[in-house]
Amino acid sequence: MRRLVALCIAAVLVFSLSGLGGCASEQSSSAASSDDAAAVDSESSVFEDVAAAFDVSALDLDYSKRDLDASYDEASATRIALSGSSASVDGSGVAVDGSTVTISSEGTYIISGELSSGQIVVDASDDAKIQLVLAGATIHNENGPAIYAKNADKCFVTLADGTQNSLSDGTDYVLEDDSDEPYATLFCRCDLTINGTGTLNVTANYRHGICSKDDLVITGGTLNVTAVEDCLRGRDCVKIADGTFNLVAGGDGIKSNKDTKATQGFVSITGGIFTINAGDDAVQGKTYIGITGGTFNVTSADDAFHSDLQMAIAGGEFMVSAGDDAFHAETELTVDDGTINVTSCYEGLEAEKVYVNGGDTSIAASDDAVNASTADLSDNSDDDKDANDGGTPGEGGPAANGETPGEGGPASGGSPADGASFPGGGQGGGSDARASQGDARGQGGEQAPGDAPQGETTQGGAPQGGQGGMQGEPSQSAGGQGDAPQGDQGGSPQGAGDQGGAPGAGSSDCLIQINGGTLVLDSAGDAIDSNGSVEITGGTVLVNGPSSDGDGAFDYDGEATISGGTVLMIGSSRMAQSFSSGTQPFLYTANVSGSAGETVAIVDANGNVIASITATKQFGMVLASSPKFTEGGEYTLVIGGTLTNADAHGYTDSGTVTGGSSISATASTTPSSSVGGMGSGPGAVGVAR
């Protein structure tokens, strides 16, 4: 479990005994300078103000009629025929100077042919709307963007039906004075809309593929983009209604990075087919990510979907493999609908507040499957700004001269390396080295899969103290009995039970609330882990928790209540917690033992299965609740039986079970008290060993 504050408090307790300075001295020694700190504080305060003012209802998520209309009048349009290192023009509004074609007037321009070393430039009035129709155009510019919209009100790039169009650049740009601009193969300083039904292939050898300094709107077409850094980038926002996207990014696949206005910096996707292979995040929004539809096949070295504030998933189909988190929002993450299948990740759903109201979600996590940890807004200024955005490219990203991505990032056009490098290590675009409370990446916290975590237990690996915890030092405040893991699996001192962590680690701001849908979790760390509280009011929750004794299927620091829904959790018993209270009865037992492949069924007095699951690993506890439970009711747990009517997860609420071994358990709305106890948090359940 990630608790940076717990680590600091525990370190102070431990080091104060030996006369050392604790976390304060460690932090001060790692600070670059007071000037740098002041700069960070200045940047952070701006984003904190944005966060305070953020309101999803204030965002412009709509599309204009012209965004959606890809038609054009061929008769009145100006035609531009590209040929080698020059071009010919039929119509007005265009000037050709060698291999540079400059458009200066509002209108529609149909572009075809090949420009082997040149550029299309849009330099019109502030109120001009320019439509570029790519009708079989191939443009390469070795020293800058293939298409560069310097000035206009809005630029429309329409992909003509049935055409193949290609844009590419070199590895080194001639930049404008005192600027790092331009920095994308298709670069617009104005709003950019891409529509139509044709195909656009973009190869970005310098930095980004397609970039707008304002809004980037895409309503159709097939976009195949390979970029050294980001593939699709809209500074103010990215809005996608439809299209087919094949994106290979050294940095982020899709990104909006405006961090100074509460109504900007968002990504909104309502449809489309996406295949994204990203060396950093697949989709990143500064303020908000909202997805209501689309099909996503995502592989990312860092987070698959990351928002520095809020995220809402209200539809779509997702197949996700992430080197770090699958879905990460700092403040609020809501899942209302959709089909989500996370085949691998570090953590699955993470935010300060996580709401699951619907949908069908399945998560396999190497750490926590669902995690609520305190939001960090103090160091969320964009790590990969461009000079005119108020900053320079982040460390780890390609230099302005077009050098390759930072260490750990894939080469240009390549796929993320197997065993994704440590988050924060600079995946092509300056990875986000988040050191939030409960999310301490890069500073003695946890590492991505493929690295041996310090202070973390992974399947097949023993926990180690290292930077993640104070190895060999007993806690003076947390009650632990027996041999506690070194490093406490998440940064607490040895002997500190993970039932609430160190004093003060929890936060009343942290909440996991499950109101509906289906949530199937398989975790090597804590499956459901809240640094605050948990509320379950509905839905179906099936959990294969950890087999290690340093983690639990259910972990919280505040209260955990249940008033509805079906819950069946199995996992290791030593750090296990039950619900603290509820209006719907629940049962807990650690008097079980089972192995991978065995079924667990809760059976009523008439032999009917109320809930069931198939174990994916060894387990020693069961926590269950169902609307069918009655207060004080006696139920039978059948381990290793044969089920009827079960789904792929071994779940049924209407089948029967034969064979297996049986034990009885009592359901109640209050947790049972037991001797022992590995921790002091509410719902901590002692187990006689």
XYZ file of C-alpha atoms in Angstrom:
689
model
C 0.000 0.000 0.000
C 1.299 3.429 -0.851
C 1.510 5.846 2.020
C 4.276 8.440 1.751
C 3.067 10.194 4.906
C 3.094 6.899 6.761
C 6.665 6.368 5.637
C 7.723 9.816 6.821
C 6.010 9.537 10.207
C 7.380 6.070 10.760
C 10.853 7.223 9.765
C 10.671 10.096 12.255
C 9.656 7.654 14.984
C 12.473 5.260 14.134
C 15.252 7.747 13.525
C 14.379 9.845 16.543
C 15.364 6.850 18.653
C 18.812 6.772 17.087
C 19.401 10.518 16.979
C 18.955 10.846 13.211
C 17.026 13.578 11.471
C 14.257 11.573 9.793
C 12.319 12.556 6.682
C 12.762 16.294 7.047
C 16.515 16.116 6.676
C 16.251 13.630 3.800
C 13.927 15.921 1.906
C 16.045 19.001 2.499
C 19.183 17.244 1.353
C 17.525 16.193 -1.912
C 16.226 19.655 -2.762
C 18.079 21.252 -5.655
C 18.028 24.844 -4.374
C 15.765 27.369 -2.679
C 15.287 29.130 -6.013
C 14.127 25.890 -7.641
C 11.794 25.215 -4.734
C 10.304 28.690 -5.046
C 9.750 28.146 -8.753
C 7.969 24.869 -8.102
C 5.812 26.482 -5.425
C 4.920 29.279 -7.814
C 3.931 26.817 -10.546
C 2.086 24.593 -8.110
C 0.007 27.414 -6.656
C -1.392 28.157 -10.113
C -2.543 24.592 -10.597
C -3.944 24.393 -7.083
C -6.115 27.405 -7.955
C -7.190 25.639 -11.147
C -8.050 22.525 -9.154
C -10.123 24.542 -6.702
C -12.123 26.115 -9.552
C -12.496 22.987 -11.682
C -16.041 22.066 -12.716
C -16.751 19.418 -15.356
C -20.024 21.119 -16.337
C -18.054 24.214 -17.400
C -16.029 22.313 -20.014
C -16.834 22.732 -23.718
C -17.294 19.113 -24.727
C -19.407 19.805 -27.829
C -18.498 19.726 -31.523
C -19.405 22.437 -34.000
C -21.366 21.650 -37.166
C -18.287 22.338 -39.239
C -16.179 19.997 -37.062
C -18.540 17.195 -38.051
C -19.063 18.256 -41.688
C -16.220 17.137 -43.956
C -17.801 18.373 -47.169
C -16.237 21.004 -49.436
C -16.977 22.757 -52.728
C -14.474 21.573 -55.313
C -15.573 24.155 -57.861
C -14.659 27.156 -55.721
C -11.622 25.614 -54.031
C -8.031 26.498 -54.846
C -6.010 23.516 -56.031
C -2.391 22.978 -55.025
C -0.475 20.333 -56.993
C 2.770 19.309 -55.314
C 5.646 18.154 -57.478
C 9.069 17.299 -56.119
C 10.543 20.458 -54.610
C 7.896 22.875 -55.881
C 4.167 23.263 -56.497
C 1.674 24.717 -58.959
C -1.493 26.574 -57.965
C -4.898 26.885 -59.631
C -6.773 29.609 -57.779
C -6.117 32.435 -55.333
C -4.806 32.848 -51.776
C -1.537 30.948 -52.267
C 2.070 31.942 -52.853
C 4.842 29.514 -53.777
C 8.446 30.312 -52.922
C 10.673 27.411 -53.900
C 9.474 24.459 -51.812
C 7.407 26.576 -49.385
C 3.689 26.931 -50.130
C 2.061 29.737 -48.114
C -1.710 30.113 -47.738
C -2.770 33.607 -46.686
C -6.542 33.880 -47.247
C -9.646 32.205 -45.857
C -10.903 29.447 -48.097
C -10.691 25.803 -49.120
C -7.484 24.367 -50.565
C -7.255 20.921 -52.173
C -3.742 19.508 -51.923
C -2.428 16.556 -53.926
C 0.902 15.213 -55.166
C 4.241 14.907 -53.415
C 6.526 17.511 -51.873
C 9.829 15.773 -51.248
C 11.420 18.537 -49.176
C 9.132 21.427 -48.399
C 6.289 22.782 -46.321
C 2.681 23.971 -46.372
C 2.401 27.160 -44.285
C -0.865 28.800 -43.195
C -0.318 32.454 -42.342
C -3.660 34.256 -42.557
C -5.661 36.791 -40.537
C -6.735 36.162 -36.966
C -10.345 35.541 -38.030
C -9.613 33.328 -41.056
C -10.922 29.788 -41.284
C -8.781 27.613 -43.515
C -9.766 24.195 -44.891
C -6.948 22.018 -46.178
C -8.264 19.039 -48.112
C -5.603 16.346 -48.335
C -6.431 14.383 -51.469
C -3.481 12.075 -51.975
C -0.784 14.355 -50.574
C 2.678 13.332 -49.409
C 4.762 16.029 -47.701
C 8.198 15.712 -46.134
C 10.134 18.538 -44.490
C 13.586 17.757 -43.184
C 13.902 20.979 -41.144
C 10.454 21.576 -39.687
C 6.745 20.716 -39.832
C 5.277 19.335 -43.012
C 2.211 21.509 -42.340
C 2.606 24.614 -40.178
C -0.404 26.780 -39.331
C 1.288 29.910 -38.003
C -1.781 32.106 -37.861
C -5.521 31.707 -38.420
C -8.683 31.451 -36.367
C -9.142 27.777 -37.139
C -7.595 25.217 -39.459
C -9.569 22.252 -40.810
C -7.644 19.316 -42.250
C -10.086 17.208 -44.253
C -9.017 13.733 -45.357
C -10.615 13.131 -48.733
C -12.531 9.894 -49.084
C -10.460 6.966 -50.311
C -7.116 8.815 -50.238
C -3.807 8.027 -48.552
C -1.902 11.032 -47.221
C 1.481 11.156 -45.514
C 3.372 13.755 -43.474
C 6.921 13.319 -42.191
C 9.813 15.358 -40.847
C 13.521 15.138 -40.022
C 15.242 14.755 -36.687
C 16.354 18.389 -36.421
C 14.258 21.566 -36.787
C 15.197 25.138 -37.561
C 13.474 26.846 -34.633
C 12.122 30.355 -34.430
C 14.091 32.944 -32.468
C 13.942 32.582 -28.668
C 11.504 29.685 -28.940
C 11.364 25.909 -29.086
C 8.590 26.185 -31.696
C 7.577 24.592 -33.931
C 7.763 21.070 -32.561
C 5.356 18.787 -34.433
C 5.030 17.333 -37.922
C 1.552 18.880 -38.197
C 1.778 21.968 -36.001
C -0.957 24.573 -35.470
C -0.921 27.673 -33.312
C -4.694 27.891 -33.771
C -7.586 25.483 -33.279
C -7.191 22.364 -35.422
C -9.944 20.042 -36.602
C -9.271 16.824 -38.510
C -12.247 15.255 -40.277
C -13.137 13.189 -43.335
C -12.880 9.507 -44.168
C -9.426 9.247 -45.741
C -6.149 8.140 -44.171
C -3.369 10.268 -42.710
C 0.022 8.720 -41.960
C 2.320 10.807 -39.773
C 5.925 9.996 -38.968
C 7.351 12.390 -36.384
C 11.106 12.001 -36.124
C 11.693 15.247 -34.236
C 9.118 15.411 -31.429
C 5.322 15.310 -31.652
C 3.096 14.018 -34.428
C 0.015 16.271 -34.512
C -0.153 19.286 -32.213
C -2.453 22.261 -31.704
C -1.550 25.073 -29.323
C -5.321 25.508 -28.835
C -8.038 22.869 -29.383
C -7.383 19.615 -31.230
C -10.658 18.151 -32.518
C -10.899 14.902 -34.520
C -14.208 13.666 -35.898
C -13.193 11.085 -38.501
C -10.552 9.485 -40.663
C -7.832 6.913 -40.099
C -4.758 8.312 -38.351
C -1.565 6.259 -38.223
C 0.926 8.225 -36.140
C 4.408 7.247 -35.012
C 6.181 9.882 -32.907
C 9.382 10.240 -30.936
C 7.303 11.972 -28.249
C 3.521 12.497 -28.254
C 1.271 11.402 -31.116
C -1.783 13.649 -30.627
C -1.464 16.788 -28.552
C -3.923 19.637 -27.969
C -2.719 22.161 -25.438
C -6.160 23.526 -24.522
C -8.030 20.280 -25.136
C -8.347 17.136 -27.240
C -11.843 16.108 -28.375
C -12.368 12.955 -30.424
C -15.766 11.931 -31.792
C -14.799 9.189 -34.220
C -12.009 7.718 -36.309
C -9.500 4.901 -36.341
C -6.220 5.552 -34.529
C -2.999 3.563 -34.612
C -0.589 5.426 -32.347
C 2.990 4.511 -31.456
C 4.498 7.099 -29.114
C 7.829 7.463 -27.380
C 5.951 9.742 -24.976
C 2.170 10.032 -24.607
C -0.320 8.749 -27.120
C -2.939 11.479 -26.586
C -2.303 14.522 -24.385
C -3.689 17.889 -23.288
C -1.406 19.882 -20.992
C -2.943 23.334 -20.312
C -2.538 23.857 -16.571
C -3.560 27.490 -16.023
C -7.306 27.408 -16.763
C -9.924 25.240 -15.101
C -11.889 24.940 -18.367
C -8.980 23.621 -20.420
C -6.371 20.876 -20.344
C -8.909 18.079 -20.872
C -9.345 15.041 -23.114
C -12.857 14.024 -24.194
C -13.473 10.886 -26.275
C -16.947 9.890 -27.413
C -16.075 7.290 -30.053
C -13.400 5.766 -32.252
C -11.152 2.725 -32.452
C -7.796 3.153 -30.721
C -4.651 1.054 -30.737
C -2.058 2.846 -28.607
C 1.480 1.778 -27.758
C 3.012 4.474 -25.561
C 6.398 4.890 -23.940
C 4.747 7.062 -21.276
C 0.985 7.457 -20.745
C -1.436 6.315 -23.436
C -3.900 9.129 -22.651
C -3.059 12.079 -20.414
C -5.208 15.049 -19.429
C -4.132 17.862 -17.157
C -7.559 18.544 -15.680
C -9.935 15.876 -16.928
C -10.352 12.744 -19.020
C -13.890 11.855 -20.047
C -14.664 8.773 -22.141
C -18.206 7.823 -23.158
C -17.479 5.459 -26.043
C -14.834 3.889 -28.243
C -12.744 0.749 -28.394
C -9.284 0.878 -26.819
C -6.380 -1.548 -27.061
C -3.694 0.094 -24.967
C -0.132 -0.768 -24.014
C 1.756 1.831 -21.975
C 5.058 1.956 -20.134
C 3.562 4.304 -17.541
C -0.136 4.925 -16.826
C -2.628 3.912 -19.478
C -5.023 6.765 -18.625
C -3.820 9.594 -16.371
C -5.490 12.820 -15.228
C -3.993 15.268 -12.778
C -7.508 16.012 -11.503
C -10.603 14.028 -12.527
C -11.512 11.132 -14.805
C -14.877 9.651 -15.791
C -15.428 6.442 -17.765
C -19.046 6.219 -18.923
C -18.730 3.780 -21.815
C -16.342 2.074 -24.189
C -14.429 -1.176 -24.379
C -10.919 -1.296 -22.923
C -8.101 -3.810 -23.161
C -5.240 -2.411 -21.096
C -1.678 -3.433 -20.273
C 0.077 -0.728 -18.243
C 3.556 -0.511 -16.786
C 2.146 1.572 -13.952
C -1.505 2.409 -13.205
C -4.287 1.508 -15.608
C -6.572 4.438 -14.663
C -5.116 7.161 -12.426
C -6.769 10.434 -11.406
C -5.444 12.535 -8.562
C -8.762 13.735 -7.127
C -11.699 11.739 -8.486
C -12.155 8.672 -10.692
C -15.640 7.509 -11.675
C -16.599 4.378 -13.603
C -20.247 4.557 -14.691
C -20.287 2.129 -17.599
C -18.118 0.314 -20.108
C -16.229 -2.953 -20.341
C -12.750 -2.724 -18.839
C -10.228 -5.541 -18.977
C -6.864 -4.719 -17.414
C -4.593 -7.669 -18.137
C -1.563 -6.213 -16.327
C -0.785 -3.077 -14.347
C 0.810 -1.887 -11.126
C -2.420 -0.454 -9.738
C -5.758 -0.621 -11.496
C -8.043 2.230 -10.422
C -6.413 4.961 -8.347
C -7.578 8.359 -7.096
C -8.327 10.127 -3.863
C -11.969 9.204 -4.421
C -12.889 6.178 -6.544
C -16.525 5.633 -7.509
C -17.699 2.492 -9.321
C -21.344 2.904 -10.311
C -21.618 0.469 -13.198
C -19.775 -1.283 -15.984
C -17.960 -4.579 -16.173
C -14.405 -4.217 -14.842
C -11.715 -6.868 -14.513
C -8.259 -5.988 -13.154
C -5.064 -7.996 -12.671
C -2.623 -5.881 -10.630
C 0.892 -6.468 -9.360
C 0.120 -4.144 -6.433
C -3.278 -2.700 -5.449
C -6.216 -3.287 -7.775
C -8.302 -0.352 -6.463
C -6.556 2.310 -4.396
C -7.704 5.537 -2.741
C -4.757 7.722 -1.741
C -4.472 11.403 -0.957
C -4.344 13.642 -4.031
C -1.100 15.436 -4.737
C -1.650 18.836 -6.353
C 1.549 20.416 -5.085
C 3.835 19.237 -7.881
C 1.574 18.700 -10.837
C 2.807 21.463 -13.112
C 3.299 20.026 -16.591
C 6.615 18.210 -16.804
C 6.900 18.503 -20.559
C 6.002 22.084 -21.376
C 7.173 23.861 -24.441
C 8.978 27.166 -24.101
C 5.981 29.303 -24.965
C 3.851 27.378 -22.480
C 6.051 28.648 -19.694
C 8.634 25.906 -19.400
C 11.157 23.726 -21.138
C 10.829 20.078 -22.040
C 11.060 17.815 -18.996
C 14.132 15.835 -18.184
C 14.128 12.489 -19.878
C 12.369 13.802 -22.966
C 14.033 14.372 -26.307
C 16.163 17.487 -26.478
C 15.158 20.356 -28.731
C 17.722 19.275 -31.275
C 15.789 16.086 -31.908
C 17.767 13.635 -29.847
C 16.232 10.302 -28.999
C 13.965 9.744 -25.998
C 15.429 9.586 -22.516
C 16.689 6.394 -20.998
C 13.962 3.838 -20.581
C 11.892 5.150 -23.485
C 11.561 3.288 -26.724
C 13.418 4.402 -29.788
C 11.635 6.413 -32.414
C 8.668 4.501 -33.676
C 9.394 1.584 -31.399
C 7.395 -0.168 -28.770
C 7.888 0.295 -25.045
C 10.564 -2.013 -23.732
C 9.534 -5.234 -22.081
C 9.477 -4.773 -18.324
C 8.627 -1.074 -18.420
C 11.170 1.129 -16.757
C 10.560 2.816 -13.458
C 7.800 5.438 -13.580
C 9.314 8.877 -13.406
C 12.359 7.757 -15.326
C 11.682 9.786 -18.429
C 9.744 7.712 -20.941
C 10.372 9.789 -24.005
C 8.433 12.808 -22.849
C 9.409 13.379 -19.264
C 7.498 10.870 -17.180
C 5.498 12.165 -14.288
C 7.558 11.450 -11.173
C 4.675 11.591 -8.768
C 5.671 11.547 -5.127
C 2.220 11.958 -3.652
C 1.046 10.702 -0.313
C 0.434 7.046 -0.941
C 1.978 7.269 -4.401
C 5.687 7.572 -3.832
C 7.188 6.764 -7.182
C 10.809 7.620 -7.678
C 11.654 8.356 -4.012
C 12.011 5.116 -2.156
C 8.490 4.115 -2.996
C 7.469 1.343 -5.311
C 8.676 0.299 -8.691
C 6.889 -0.815 -11.761
C 6.559 -4.466 -12.676
C 9.800 -5.814 -14.029
C 11.844 -4.260 -11.220
C 12.269 -5.923 -7.852
C 10.385 -3.573 -5.509
C 12.062 -2.402 -2.377
C 9.738 -2.730 0.554
C 7.195 -4.581 -1.610
C 6.347 -8.223 -1.979
C 5.836 -9.551 -5.471
C 4.815 -12.989 -6.505
C 7.903 -15.115 -6.276
C 9.947 -12.513 -4.433
C 10.505 -11.936 -0.740
C 10.011 -8.470 0.711
C 13.057 -6.377 1.349
C 13.471 -3.313 3.489
C 15.425 -1.005 1.234
C 14.171 2.484 0.593
C 10.559 1.443 0.884
C 10.799 0.872 4.634
C 13.061 0.867 7.657
C 14.386 -2.656 7.662
C 14.890 -4.277 11.014
C 13.520 -1.388 13.090
C 10.541 -2.173 15.328
C 7.579 0.181 15.290
C 6.889 1.978 18.563
C 3.262 2.646 17.766
C 1.706 -0.019 15.570
C 0.734 -3.292 17.175
C 2.127 -6.230 15.284
C 2.480 -9.767 16.502
C 4.799 -12.328 15.078
C 7.294 -11.895 12.327
C 6.330 -8.886 10.272
C 7.677 -8.499 6.752
C 10.741 -6.370 6.248
C 9.732 -2.996 4.923
C 6.035 -3.751 5.627
C 5.170 -4.271 1.976
C 4.474 -0.616 1.485
C 6.928 1.446 3.401
C 5.948 1.029 7.071
C 8.550 -0.103 9.619
C 9.048 -3.746 10.360
C 6.403 -4.909 12.775
C 3.922 -2.228 11.781
C 0.734 -3.943 10.748
C -0.850 -2.665 7.560
C -4.243 -2.272 9.224
C -4.255 1.483 9.079
C -0.539 2.050 8.694
C 1.324 4.491 10.888
C -0.713 7.016 12.916
C -1.906 9.872 10.716
C -1.413 7.985 7.459
C -5.116 7.805 6.712
C -7.187 10.663 5.355
C -10.907 11.327 5.596
C -10.674 12.611 2.010
C -9.932 9.128 0.682
C -12.910 7.007 -0.333
C -13.695 3.934 -2.393
C -17.422 3.704 -3.092
C -18.929 0.829 -5.066
C -22.574 1.340 -6.013
C -23.065 -0.962 -8.980
C -21.515 -2.860 -11.845
C -19.226 -5.855 -11.698
C -15.722 -5.586 -10.281
C -13.420 -8.610 -10.594
C -10.016 -8.071 -8.977
C -6.836 -10.139 -8.836
C -3.972 -8.497 -6.973
C -0.521 -9.296 -5.664
C -0.879 -6.360 -3.241
C -4.012 -5.117 -1.512
C -6.994 -5.694 -3.777
C -9.172 -2.915 -2.341
C -7.031 -0.400 -0.485
C -8.289 2.919 0.903
C -6.242 5.351 2.960
C -9.644 6.480 4.186
C -12.956 4.661 3.985
C -14.815 2.129 1.858
C -18.552 2.096 1.135
C -20.264 -0.703 -0.796
C -23.935 -0.168 -1.609
C -24.423 -2.390 -4.665
C -22.843 -4.286 -7.533
C -20.867 -7.504 -7.561
C -17.318 -7.545 -6.170
C -15.152 -10.637 -6.618
C -11.616 -10.559 -5.239
C -8.631 -12.846 -5.459
C -6.365 -11.055 -3.040
C -2.676 -11.546 -2.325
C -1.106 -14.763 -1.162
C 1.626 -12.854 0.714
C 1.066 -12.212 4.413
C 2.142 -8.572 4.088
C -0.955 -7.540 2.120
C -4.662 -8.194 2.238
C -7.658 -8.528 -0.019
C -9.276 -5.654 1.918
C -7.360 -2.777 3.509
C -8.619 0.553 4.840
C -7.706 3.155 7.445
C -11.110 4.618 8.319
C -14.396 2.731 8.151
C -15.704 0.095 5.753
C -19.471 -0.273 5.504
C -21.763 -2.394 3.370
C -25.445 -1.790 2.686
C -25.951 -3.736 -0.545
C -24.358 -5.732 -3.319
C -22.643 -9.094 -3.459
C -19.080 -9.365 -2.172
C -16.786 -12.373 -2.126
C -13.123 -11.865 -1.254
C -10.428 -14.484 -0.716
C -6.750 -14.004 0.043
C -4.078 -14.190 2.720
C -5.264 -14.006 6.315
C -2.535 -12.296 8.305
C -3.297 -8.701 7.303
C -6.979 -9.289 6.600
C -9.747 -6.869 7.524
C -13.484 -7.360 7.613
C -16.133 -4.666 7.271
C -16.322 -2.352 10.268
C -20.137 -2.219 10.131
C -23.072 -2.371 7.776
C -26.800 -2.670 7.308
C -26.309 -5.819 5.219
C -24.875 -8.853 7.040
C -21.414 -10.095 6.190
C -19.255 -13.018 7.263
C -15.535 -13.462 7.715
C -13.479 -16.532 8.426
C -9.792 -17.381 8.412
C -10.435 -21.030 9.192
C -10.011 -21.985 5.557
C -7.197 -23.107 3.336
C -7.258 -23.431 -0.419
C -5.114 -23.440 -3.499
C -5.193 -22.044 -7.001
C -7.899 -23.612 -9.119
C -10.162 -24.514 -6.214
C -13.645 -23.056 -5.981
C -15.100 -21.220 -2.996
C -18.890 -21.286 -2.631
C -21.173 -19.717 -0.031
C -24.196 -21.984 0.412
C -27.457 -21.411 2.293
C -29.325 -23.937 4.418
C -31.150 -25.288 1.362
C -27.918 -25.990 -0.521
C -28.275 -23.060 -2.906
C -25.105 -21.224 -3.899
C -25.332 -17.544 -2.931
C -21.955 -16.535 -4.347
C -18.842 -18.305 -5.599
C -15.383 -17.734 -7.063
C -12.470 -19.738 -8.423
C -9.168 -19.097 -6.653
C -6.224 -17.976 -8.766
C -3.720 -18.549 -5.970
C -3.368 -19.898 -2.442
C -5.737 -18.346 0.120
C -6.513 -18.483 3.839
C -9.511 -16.204 4.422
C -12.986 -15.504 3.080
C -14.995 -12.291 3.413
C -18.488 -12.308 1.945
C -21.748 -10.378 1.948
C -24.992 -10.746 0.013
C -28.520 -9.316 -0.008
C -29.566 -12.927 0.611
C -27.790 -12.995 3.988
C -29.888 -12.658 7.143
C -28.735 -11.334 10.492
C -27.291 -14.216 12.503
C -27.783 -16.625 9.609
C -25.617 -19.712 9.364
C -23.979 -20.437 6.020
C -21.661 -23.082 4.677
C -18.381 -22.404 2.910
C -17.543 -25.146 0.456
C -13.911 -25.269 -0.671
C -12.887 -27.243 -3.740
C -16.338 -28.337 -4.874
C -17.755 -28.593 -8.389
C -20.083 -25.747 -9.388
C -22.923 -25.526 -11.863
C -23.891 -22.359 -13.773
C -20.597 -20.649 -12.947
C -18.982 -18.101 -15.287
C -15.321 -17.783 -16.271
C -14.462 -16.369 -12.827
C -16.217 -19.236 -11.071
C -19.092 -16.957 -10.075
C -22.718 -17.940 -9.739
C -25.499 -16.831 -7.432
C -27.976 -19.498 -8.506
C -26.070 -22.725 -9.031
C -25.254 -25.743 -6.913
C -22.021 -27.260 -5.633
C -21.037 -30.863 -5.037
C -18.036 -32.306 -3.242
C -15.345 -30.278 -1.526
C -14.748 -29.582 2.151
C -17.163 -27.545 4.256
C -17.079 -25.221 7.254
C -19.835 -23.051 8.751
C -19.851 -19.302 9.301
C -22.268 -16.748 10.732
C -23.356 -13.556 8.974
C -23.837 -10.380 10.999
C -23.903 -6.595 10.562
C -21.110 -6.215 13.113
C -17.627 -7.732 12.890
C -16.738 -10.565 15.220
C -13.989 -9.957 17.767
C -11.055 -12.343 17.918
C -7.910 -12.713 19.920
C -4.662 -11.478 18.480
C -4.843 -8.961 15.672
C -2.252 -7.709 13.280
C -3.336 -4.091 13.362
C -5.456 -1.515 15.124
C -7.668 -0.218 12.317
C -11.466 -0.727 12.334
C -12.459 -4.140 11.113
C -9.049 -5.648 11.874
C -9.571 -9.340 12.407
C -7.273 -11.330 14.629
C -6.395 -14.835 13.577
C -5.245 -17.559 15.892
C -2.280 -19.141 14.154
